């Protein structure tokens, strides 16, 4: 029964969190957005003490149920392991913990967080890794399926579905997502929860706490016949059947061993009910723990893999006429959404989970290819601009890296300012009247003035009032100049209120 309850809860969390990254309408977020906010690392970065303490208490009470129920990457590995188990049954065996590796990776992770290199830490964070997998590898298929339904609905005069653009948002992030899937698939197919118990920093932290959990799976030596069936089905490889011991730091409370034991020798009971001859950690294991703690302070390693490339751009205008590719301007300072406060604050709190990229209806957010902020979202206006009435990114951000009190606050935050490039403007290059930038500026920060100050009838050129400009990018996006816009937005290191 316990295993069935765990499976039902795990499938619910896994399905809903997956839909959070696939849903581009915002509907799912209204109901299940809280599931992203209770993930361990986002809660820590958001300084959400209530959630962190709840997860700690849950682990001290029930063990690592977070890893087997709440964490989507953990459930994803269970699915791969389950498929592998259909091919080869009883394939696991007990193996000693690689404590030096676990605590070494955790040390690197903590150093990266303290140093503010959150993009490096995001490579190891389980929730962020799963978000990148879904956003980069599955979202396109989901959107194509939606577009097929939209085409069918259009034929029957229905507006139940609408088409959306499908495009690669960042090659470097795509490559990282592919690499993560390959590594996870190999480890989960062969060893079940190998990633969780040797690499995942969240698993290491919760594993340390789960040693002291109140409820634990306990081996009753009076009933055990030594068949080893529990160990051969333990995806964490943490049951030593010969010594009748369980490494509780690696046990994820999946309850698989309870269902497999034909003698009923394993029970999930309070720790005080441990039989005298059963498995509390022997002195040899204590020595290993002490060694691991020393290794925590001495081991250091850095692993980073990335490639830098530009996002694929759309090549047609409304599907009718071919256009010259619009090129992304080289900005001295990258642009981050209103509510991020500053580039530094955003970089220190964003886990690069890509949730905001997935839900952005205007397609202005995309993963950065810059090594310093690798995979963290940045704004660019080739496909759209940041509409003042939209706050989707702030609504879904689980770490409060983007936080807005209301829409009025967004309209008063200056994330950058527009810069006019005279030699690119079609007024100068083609001698025609335009004014697109001024007509579409939501704050009225652009004024068209005569090119010739002495001739009121001369063609007009734009003048930017940087005190009123909020950096929304409407001017850059709607500028007809190619390949570079005649007006572009330069980001601000620190956002200002105007």
Coordinates of C-alpha atoms in Angstrom, one line a residue:
X1 CA 0.0 0.0 0.0
X2 CA 2.8 2.4 0.9
X3 CA 4.5 1.8 -2.5
X4 CA 1.2 2.5 -4.3
X5 CA 0.7 5.7 -2.5
X6 CA 4.2 6.8 -3.3
X7 CA 3.8 5.9 -6.9
X8 CA 0.5 7.8 -7.3
X9 CA 2.0 10.9 -5.6
X10 CA 5.2 10.7 -7.7
X11 CA 3.2 10.4 -11.0
X12 CA 1.1 13.4 -10.0
X13 CA 4.1 15.6 -9.3
X14 CA 5.9 14.4 -12.3
X15 CA 3.0 15.0 -14.7
X16 CA 2.1 18.4 -13.4
X17 CA 5.7 19.7 -13.3
X18 CA 6.2 18.5 -16.9
X19 CA 3.1 20.3 -18.0
X20 CA 4.4 23.5 -16.3
X21 CA 7.3 23.5 -18.8
X22 CA 5.1 22.5 -21.8
X23 CA 2.2 24.8 -21.2
X24 CA 2.5 28.1 -23.1
X25 CA -1.0 29.4 -22.1
X26 CA -0.3 29.9 -18.4
X27 CA -3.3 27.8 -17.5
X28 CA -1.4 25.1 -15.7
X29 CA 0.6 27.6 -13.7
X30 CA -2.5 29.0 -12.1
X31 CA -3.2 25.7 -10.5
X32 CA 0.1 23.9 -10.1
X33 CA 2.8 26.6 -10.1
X34 CA 3.4 26.0 -6.5
X35 CA 5.0 22.6 -7.4
X36 CA 8.0 24.5 -8.9
X37 CA 8.3 26.7 -5.8
X38 CA 8.6 23.8 -3.4
X39 CA 11.7 22.4 -5.2
X40 CA 14.7 22.4 -2.9
X41 CA 17.2 24.6 -4.7
X42 CA 14.6 27.2 -5.9
X43 CA 13.3 27.5 -2.3
X44 CA 16.8 28.0 -0.9
X45 CA 17.7 30.7 -3.5
X46 CA 14.3 32.4 -2.9
X47 CA 15.1 32.3 0.9
X48 CA 11.7 30.6 1.4
X49 CA 12.4 29.5 4.9
X50 CA 9.0 27.9 5.3
X51 CA 9.5 25.5 2.3
X52 CA 13.1 24.7 3.2
X53 CA 12.2 23.8 6.8
X54 CA 9.2 21.8 5.6
X55 CA 11.4 19.7 3.3
X56 CA 14.0 19.3 6.1
X57 CA 11.3 18.1 8.6
X58 CA 9.8 15.8 6.0
X59 CA 13.2 14.2 5.5
X60 CA 13.8 13.8 9.2
X61 CA 10.4 12.2 9.6
X62 CA 10.0 10.0 6.5
X63 CA 13.5 9.9 4.9
X64 CA 14.2 11.0 1.3
X65 CA 10.7 11.0 0.0
X66 CA 11.5 14.3 -1.7
X67 CA 13.8 12.4 -4.1
X68 CA 11.2 9.7 -4.9
X69 CA 8.1 11.9 -5.0
X70 CA 8.7 15.6 -5.4
X71 CA 11.9 15.8 -7.5
X72 CA 10.9 15.4 -11.3
X73 CA 14.5 14.3 -12.2
X74 CA 14.3 11.5 -9.7
X75 CA 11.0 10.2 -11.0
X76 CA 12.4 10.5 -14.5
X77 CA 15.2 8.2 -13.6
X78 CA 12.8 5.8 -12.0
X79 CA 10.9 5.6 -15.3
X80 CA 14.1 4.8 -17.2
X81 CA 15.0 2.2 -14.5
X82 CA 11.6 0.6 -14.7
X83 CA 11.8 0.2 -18.4
X84 CA 15.3 -1.3 -18.0
X85 CA 13.8 -3.7 -15.4
X86 CA 11.3 -5.0 -17.9
X87 CA 14.3 -6.2 -20.0
X88 CA 16.4 -7.6 -17.2
X89 CA 14.9 -8.3 -13.8
X90 CA 16.7 -8.4 -10.4
X91 CA 19.7 -6.6 -11.9
X92 CA 20.9 -4.5 -9.0
X93 CA 23.4 -5.4 -6.2
X94 CA 24.8 -3.8 -3.1
X95 CA 27.7 -1.4 -3.6
X96 CA 29.5 0.8 -1.1
X97 CA 28.8 4.5 -1.1
X98 CA 31.2 6.7 -3.0
X99 CA 31.3 9.3 -0.3
X100 CA 34.4 11.1 -1.6
X101 CA 32.6 11.8 -4.9
X102 CA 29.3 12.8 -3.3
X103 CA 30.7 15.3 -0.9
X104 CA 33.3 16.5 -3.5
X105 CA 30.5 17.4 -5.9
X106 CA 28.6 19.0 -3.1
X107 CA 31.6 21.1 -2.2
X108 CA 31.9 22.3 -5.8
X109 CA 28.2 23.1 -5.8
X110 CA 28.3 25.1 -2.6
X111 CA 31.4 27.0 -3.7
X112 CA 29.7 27.9 -7.0
X113 CA 26.6 29.2 -5.1
X114 CA 28.7 31.3 -2.6
X115 CA 30.8 32.7 -5.5
X116 CA 27.6 33.7 -7.3
X117 CA 28.2 31.4 -10.3
X118 CA 24.7 30.0 -10.1
X119 CA 24.8 29.0 -13.8
X120 CA 27.5 26.5 -12.9
X121 CA 25.5 25.2 -10.0
X122 CA 22.5 24.9 -12.3
X123 CA 24.3 22.2 -14.3
X124 CA 24.1 19.9 -11.2
X125 CA 20.7 21.0 -9.8
X126 CA 18.1 18.3 -10.4
X127 CA 15.0 20.5 -10.9
X128 CA 16.8 22.9 -13.3
X129 CA 18.3 20.0 -15.3
X130 CA 14.8 18.5 -15.8
X131 CA 13.4 21.8 -16.8
X132 CA 16.0 22.2 -19.5
X133 CA 15.3 18.7 -20.8
X134 CA 11.6 19.3 -21.2
X135 CA 12.0 22.9 -22.5
X136 CA 14.6 22.0 -25.1
X137 CA 13.7 18.4 -26.1
X138 CA 10.0 17.9 -25.6
X139 CA 8.4 21.4 -25.8
X140 CA 8.9 21.6 -29.6
X141 CA 7.1 18.3 -30.1
X142 CA 4.3 19.5 -27.8
X143 CA 4.0 22.7 -29.8
X144 CA 4.0 20.9 -33.1
X145 CA 1.1 18.8 -31.9
X146 CA -0.7 21.9 -30.8
X147 CA -0.2 23.4 -34.2
X148 CA -1.7 20.3 -35.9
X149 CA -4.8 20.7 -33.7
X150 CA -4.9 24.4 -34.4
X151 CA -4.9 23.7 -38.2
X152 CA -7.7 21.2 -37.8
X153 CA -9.7 23.6 -35.5
X154 CA -9.3 26.3 -38.1
X155 CA -10.8 24.1 -40.8
X156 CA -14.0 23.6 -38.7
X157 CA -14.2 27.3 -37.7
X158 CA -13.1 26.7 -34.1
X159 CA -10.8 28.8 -31.9
X160 CA -10.1 26.1 -29.3
X161 CA -6.4 26.1 -30.4
X162 CA -4.1 28.6 -31.9
X163 CA -0.7 28.2 -33.6
X164 CA 2.5 29.1 -31.9
X165 CA 6.1 29.5 -33.3
X166 CA 8.5 26.6 -32.7
X167 CA 12.1 27.5 -32.7
X168 CA 15.4 26.6 -31.1
X169 CA 16.0 29.1 -28.3
X170 CA 19.7 28.4 -27.7
X171 CA 22.1 25.8 -29.1
X172 CA 24.3 25.7 -26.0
X173 CA 21.4 25.0 -23.7
X174 CA 20.1 22.4 -26.2
X175 CA 23.5 20.7 -26.2
X176 CA 23.6 20.7 -22.4
X177 CA 20.1 19.2 -22.3
X178 CA 21.0 16.4 -24.7
X179 CA 24.2 15.7 -22.7
X180 CA 22.2 15.5 -19.5
X181 CA 19.7 13.0 -21.0
X182 CA 22.5 10.8 -22.3
X183 CA 24.3 10.7 -18.9
X184 CA 21.0 10.1 -17.0
X185 CA 19.8 7.4 -19.4
X186 CA 23.1 5.5 -19.1
X187 CA 23.3 5.8 -15.3
X188 CA 19.6 5.0 -14.7
X189 CA 19.5 2.2 -17.2
X190 CA 22.4 0.4 -15.6
X191 CA 22.4 1.5 -12.0
X192 CA 19.0 3.1 -11.1
X193 CA 19.6 6.0 -8.8
X194 CA 23.4 6.3 -9.4
X195 CA 23.1 10.0 -10.3
X196 CA 21.0 10.8 -7.2
X197 CA 23.5 9.1 -4.8
X198 CA 26.8 10.1 -6.4
X199 CA 26.4 13.4 -8.2
X200 CA 23.2 15.2 -7.2
X201 CA 24.0 17.8 -4.5
X202 CA 20.4 17.9 -3.2
X203 CA 20.4 14.2 -2.8
X204 CA 23.7 14.4 -0.8
X205 CA 22.2 17.0 1.6
X206 CA 19.0 15.2 2.1
X207 CA 20.9 11.9 2.4
X208 CA 22.9 13.3 5.3
X209 CA 19.6 14.2 7.0
X210 CA 17.9 11.0 6.2
X211 CA 20.4 9.1 8.4
X212 CA 18.4 10.5 11.3
X213 CA 14.9 10.0 9.9
X214 CA 12.2 8.7 12.3
X215 CA 10.6 6.2 9.9
X216 CA 12.9 3.9 8.1
X217 CA 12.8 0.6 6.2
X218 CA 14.1 -2.0 8.7
X219 CA 15.2 -5.6 8.1
X220 CA 13.9 -8.1 10.6
X221 CA 16.7 -10.7 10.8
X222 CA 14.4 -13.3 12.5
X223 CA 12.3 -13.4 9.2
X224 CA 15.0 -12.8 6.6
X225 CA 16.2 -16.0 4.8
X226 CA 19.0 -14.2 3.1
X227 CA 17.6 -14.6 -0.5
X228 CA 18.9 -11.1 -1.4
X229 CA 15.8 -10.3 -3.4
X230 CA 15.5 -6.9 -1.8
X231 CA 19.1 -5.9 -2.7
X232 CA 18.6 -7.1 -6.3
X233 CA 15.6 -4.8 -6.6
X234 CA 17.0 -1.8 -4.8
X235 CA 17.6 1.0 -7.3
X236 CA 19.8 2.8 -4.8
X237 CA 22.0 -0.2 -4.3
X238 CA 22.0 0.5 -0.6
X239 CA 20.8 -2.8 0.9
X240 CA 23.6 -5.1 2.1
X241 CA 21.8 -8.5 2.5
X242 CA 24.7 -10.4 4.0
X243 CA 25.1 -7.9 6.9
X244 CA 21.4 -7.1 7.0
X245 CA 22.2 -3.4 6.7
X246 CA 20.6 -0.5 4.9
X247 CA 22.6 2.7 4.0
X248 CA 19.9 5.2 4.9
X249 CA 21.8 8.1 3.4
X250 CA 21.2 6.6 0.0
X251 CA 17.7 5.1 0.5
X252 CA 15.1 7.2 -1.3
X253 CA 12.1 5.5 0.5
X254 CA 10.7 4.1 -2.7
X255 CA 9.3 1.1 -0.9
X256 CA 10.3 -1.3 -3.7
X257 CA 12.0 -3.6 -1.2
X258 CA 8.9 -3.9 0.9
X259 CA 6.9 -5.2 -2.1
X260 CA 9.6 -7.6 -3.2
X261 CA 10.3 -9.3 0.1
X262 CA 8.3 -12.5 0.1
X263 CA 9.0 -13.2 3.8
X264 CA 7.7 -9.8 5.0
X265 CA 11.2 -9.2 6.6
X266 CA 11.4 -5.5 5.7
X267 CA 9.0 -3.0 7.3
X268 CA 8.8 0.8 7.2
X269 CA 8.7 1.6 10.9
X270 CA 10.0 4.1 13.4
X271 CA 13.8 3.9 14.0
X272 CA 13.3 3.1 17.7
X273 CA 11.9 -0.3 16.6
X274 CA 15.2 -1.4 15.0
X275 CA 15.9 -5.0 16.1
X276 CA 19.1 -5.3 18.2
X277 CA 20.8 -7.4 15.6
X278 CA 19.6 -5.3 12.7
X279 CA 21.1 -2.5 10.8
X280 CA 22.1 0.6 12.5
X281 CA 25.4 1.7 10.9
X282 CA 28.4 -0.3 12.2
X283 CA 31.7 1.2 13.3
X284 CA 33.2 0.6 9.8
X285 CA 30.5 2.8 8.3
X286 CA 31.1 5.5 10.9
X287 CA 34.7 5.6 9.8
X288 CA 33.6 6.1 6.2
X289 CA 31.3 9.0 7.3
X290 CA 34.3 10.6 9.1
X291 CA 36.4 10.2 6.0
X292 CA 33.7 11.7 3.8
X293 CA 33.4 14.8 6.1
X294 CA 37.2 15.3 5.8
X295 CA 36.9 14.8 2.0
X296 CA 34.1 17.5 2.0
X297 CA 36.7 20.1 3.0
X298 CA 39.5 18.9 0.7
X299 CA 38.0 17.7 -2.5
X300 CA 37.4 20.3 -5.3
X301 CA 36.6 19.8 -8.9
X302 CA 34.9 21.8 -11.6
X303 CA 33.1 20.4 -14.6
X304 CA 31.5 22.5 -17.3
X305 CA 30.5 21.7 -20.9
X306 CA 29.0 24.2 -23.2
X307 CA 29.0 25.5 -26.8
X308 CA 28.2 29.1 -27.8
X309 CA 25.9 29.7 -30.7
X310 CA 23.2 32.1 -31.8
X311 CA 19.5 31.3 -31.8
X312 CA 17.9 30.2 -35.0
X313 CA 16.0 33.1 -36.5
X314 CA 12.7 33.1 -38.5
X315 CA 13.3 33.7 -42.2
X316 CA 9.9 34.7 -43.6
X317 CA 7.5 37.5 -42.9
X318 CA 4.1 36.0 -42.3
X319 CA 5.0 33.1 -44.6
X320 CA 4.7 35.3 -47.7
X321 CA 7.9 37.1 -48.6
X322 CA 11.5 36.1 -47.8
X323 CA 13.4 38.6 -45.7
X324 CA 17.0 39.3 -44.9
X325 CA 17.8 37.7 -41.6
X326 CA 17.6 40.2 -38.7
X327 CA 20.9 40.1 -36.8
X328 CA 21.1 40.4 -33.1
X329 CA 22.9 43.6 -32.1
X330 CA 26.0 43.4 -30.0
X331 CA 25.0 44.8 -26.6
X332 CA 27.5 46.1 -24.1
X333 CA 25.2 45.0 -21.3
X334 CA 22.7 42.1 -21.6
X335 CA 19.0 42.7 -20.8
X336 CA 17.1 40.9 -18.0
X337 CA 13.4 41.2 -17.2
X338 CA 11.8 43.9 -15.1
X339 CA 11.7 42.6 -11.5
X340 CA 15.2 41.2 -11.7
X341 CA 16.6 44.3 -9.9
X342 CA 20.0 44.0 -11.5
X343 CA 22.2 41.7 -13.5
X344 CA 24.1 40.6 -10.4
X345 CA 20.9 39.8 -8.4
X346 CA 19.5 37.9 -11.3
X347 CA 22.6 35.9 -11.9
X348 CA 22.8 34.9 -8.2
X349 CA 19.2 33.7 -7.9
X350 CA 18.3 32.2 -11.3
X351 CA 18.7 28.4 -11.6
X352 CA 18.4 28.4 -15.4
X353 CA 15.4 26.1 -15.2
X354 CA 14.0 27.8 -18.4
X355 CA 10.4 28.0 -16.9
X356 CA 10.2 31.7 -17.8
X357 CA 11.5 31.0 -21.3
X358 CA 8.8 28.4 -21.8
X359 CA 5.9 30.6 -20.8
X360 CA 7.0 33.9 -22.4
X361 CA 4.2 34.7 -24.9
X362 CA 6.2 37.3 -26.7
X363 CA 9.3 35.1 -27.3
X364 CA 11.8 37.7 -26.0
X365 CA 13.4 35.4 -23.4
X366 CA 16.1 32.9 -24.5
X367 CA 19.0 31.1 -22.8
X368 CA 22.2 33.0 -22.7
X369 CA 25.2 31.5 -24.6
X370 CA 27.6 33.6 -22.5
X371 CA 29.8 31.4 -20.4
X372 CA 29.5 33.7 -17.4
X373 CA 25.7 33.5 -17.4
X374 CA 25.4 30.2 -19.3
X375 CA 21.7 29.0 -19.8
X376 CA 20.3 31.9 -17.7
X377 CA 17.6 33.8 -19.6
X378 CA 18.3 37.1 -21.3
X379 CA 16.1 39.3 -23.4
X380 CA 16.4 39.9 -27.2
X381 CA 13.8 41.5 -29.5
X382 CA 14.1 39.7 -32.8
X383 CA 10.8 37.9 -32.4
X384 CA 8.8 40.2 -30.2
X385 CA 9.1 42.8 -27.5
X386 CA 8.3 42.9 -23.8
X387 CA 4.8 44.1 -23.5
X388 CA 4.0 46.3 -20.4
X389 CA 0.8 44.3 -19.7
X390 CA 2.6 41.0 -19.4
X391 CA 4.2 39.6 -16.2
X392 CA 4.3 35.8 -17.0
X393 CA 8.0 35.4 -16.2
X394 CA 7.6 36.9 -12.7
X395 CA 4.5 34.8 -12.0
X396 CA 6.2 31.5 -12.7
X397 CA 9.8 32.2 -11.4
X398 CA 10.3 29.8 -8.4
X399 CA 13.3 31.6 -7.0
X400 CA 12.1 35.2 -7.1
X401 CA 14.9 36.0 -9.4
X402 CA 12.2 37.9 -11.2
X403 CA 9.7 39.5 -8.8
X404 CA 7.0 42.1 -9.6
X405 CA 4.4 43.4 -7.1
X406 CA 2.1 44.5 -9.9
X407 CA 2.0 45.6 -13.6
X408 CA 2.2 49.2 -12.6
X409 CA 5.7 48.5 -11.1
X410 CA 6.8 46.9 -14.4
X411 CA 5.8 50.0 -16.5
X412 CA 8.0 52.2 -14.2
X413 CA 11.1 50.0 -14.3
X414 CA 13.9 50.9 -16.8
X415 CA 15.7 47.8 -17.8
X416 CA 17.6 49.5 -20.6
X417 CA 17.4 52.4 -23.0
X418 CA 17.0 52.7 -26.8
X419 CA 19.9 53.9 -28.9
X420 CA 19.4 55.2 -32.5
X421 CA 21.9 54.3 -35.2
X422 CA 21.6 57.0 -37.9
X423 CA 23.5 55.1 -40.6
X424 CA 21.0 52.1 -40.4
X425 CA 17.8 54.2 -40.5
X426 CA 15.8 53.9 -43.7
X427 CA 15.1 57.6 -43.5
X428 CA 18.8 58.1 -44.3
X429 CA 19.5 55.0 -46.4
X430 CA 16.4 55.0 -48.6
X431 CA 15.1 58.6 -48.2
X432 CA 11.6 57.4 -47.1
X433 CA 9.4 58.4 -44.2
X434 CA 9.0 55.9 -41.4
X435 CA 8.3 56.7 -37.7
X436 CA 7.6 53.0 -36.7
X437 CA 9.6 53.3 -33.5
X438 CA 7.7 56.4 -32.3
X439 CA 4.3 55.1 -33.2
X440 CA 4.7 51.9 -31.2
X441 CA 6.6 53.2 -28.2
X442 CA 4.3 52.5 -25.2
X443 CA 5.9 55.2 -23.0
X444 CA 6.1 58.0 -25.7
X445 CA 9.9 58.1 -25.2
X446 CA 10.6 58.6 -28.9
X447 CA 9.8 61.8 -30.7
X448 CA 10.1 62.4 -34.5
X449 CA 11.8 65.6 -35.4
X450 CA 12.7 67.1 -38.8
X451 CA 16.0 65.8 -40.2
X452 CA 16.8 69.4 -41.3
X453 CA 16.2 71.7 -38.4
X454 CA 15.7 74.6 -40.8
X455 CA 13.1 72.8 -43.0
X456 CA 9.9 71.7 -41.2
X457 CA 8.8 69.7 -44.2
X458 CA 12.0 67.5 -44.3
X459 CA 11.9 63.9 -43.4
X460 CA 11.8 63.2 -39.7
X461 CA 14.2 61.1 -37.6
X462 CA 13.7 59.7 -34.1
X463 CA 15.1 61.3 -30.9
X464 CA 15.1 59.1 -27.8
X465 CA 14.2 60.5 -24.4
X466 CA 16.3 58.1 -22.2
X467 CA 14.6 59.3 -19.1
X468 CA 11.2 57.9 -20.2
X469 CA 12.4 54.9 -22.1
X470 CA 11.9 51.6 -20.2
X471 CA 13.8 49.3 -22.6
X472 CA 10.8 47.2 -23.7
X473 CA 12.2 46.7 -27.2
X474 CA 9.1 47.7 -29.2
X475 CA 11.2 50.1 -31.3
X476 CA 13.9 47.5 -32.0
X477 CA 11.5 44.7 -32.9
X478 CA 9.3 46.8 -35.2
X479 CA 12.1 48.7 -37.0
X480 CA 12.1 47.7 -40.7
X481 CA 15.8 48.1 -41.2
X482 CA 17.8 45.0 -42.1
X483 CA 20.0 43.2 -41.2
X484 CA 20.4 45.4 -38.1
X485 CA 17.7 47.5 -36.6
X486 CA 18.3 51.3 -36.8
X487 CA 17.3 51.5 -33.1
X488 CA 18.2 48.9 -30.4
X489 CA 18.1 48.6 -26.7
X490 CA 21.2 48.7 -24.5
X491 CA 20.8 47.0 -21.1
X492 CA 21.4 48.4 -17.6
X493 CA 23.5 46.7 -15.0
X494 CA 21.2 48.1 -12.3
X495 CA 17.5 48.7 -13.1
X496 CA 16.1 52.1 -12.4
X497 CA 12.6 53.3 -11.5
X498 CA 11.4 56.2 -13.6

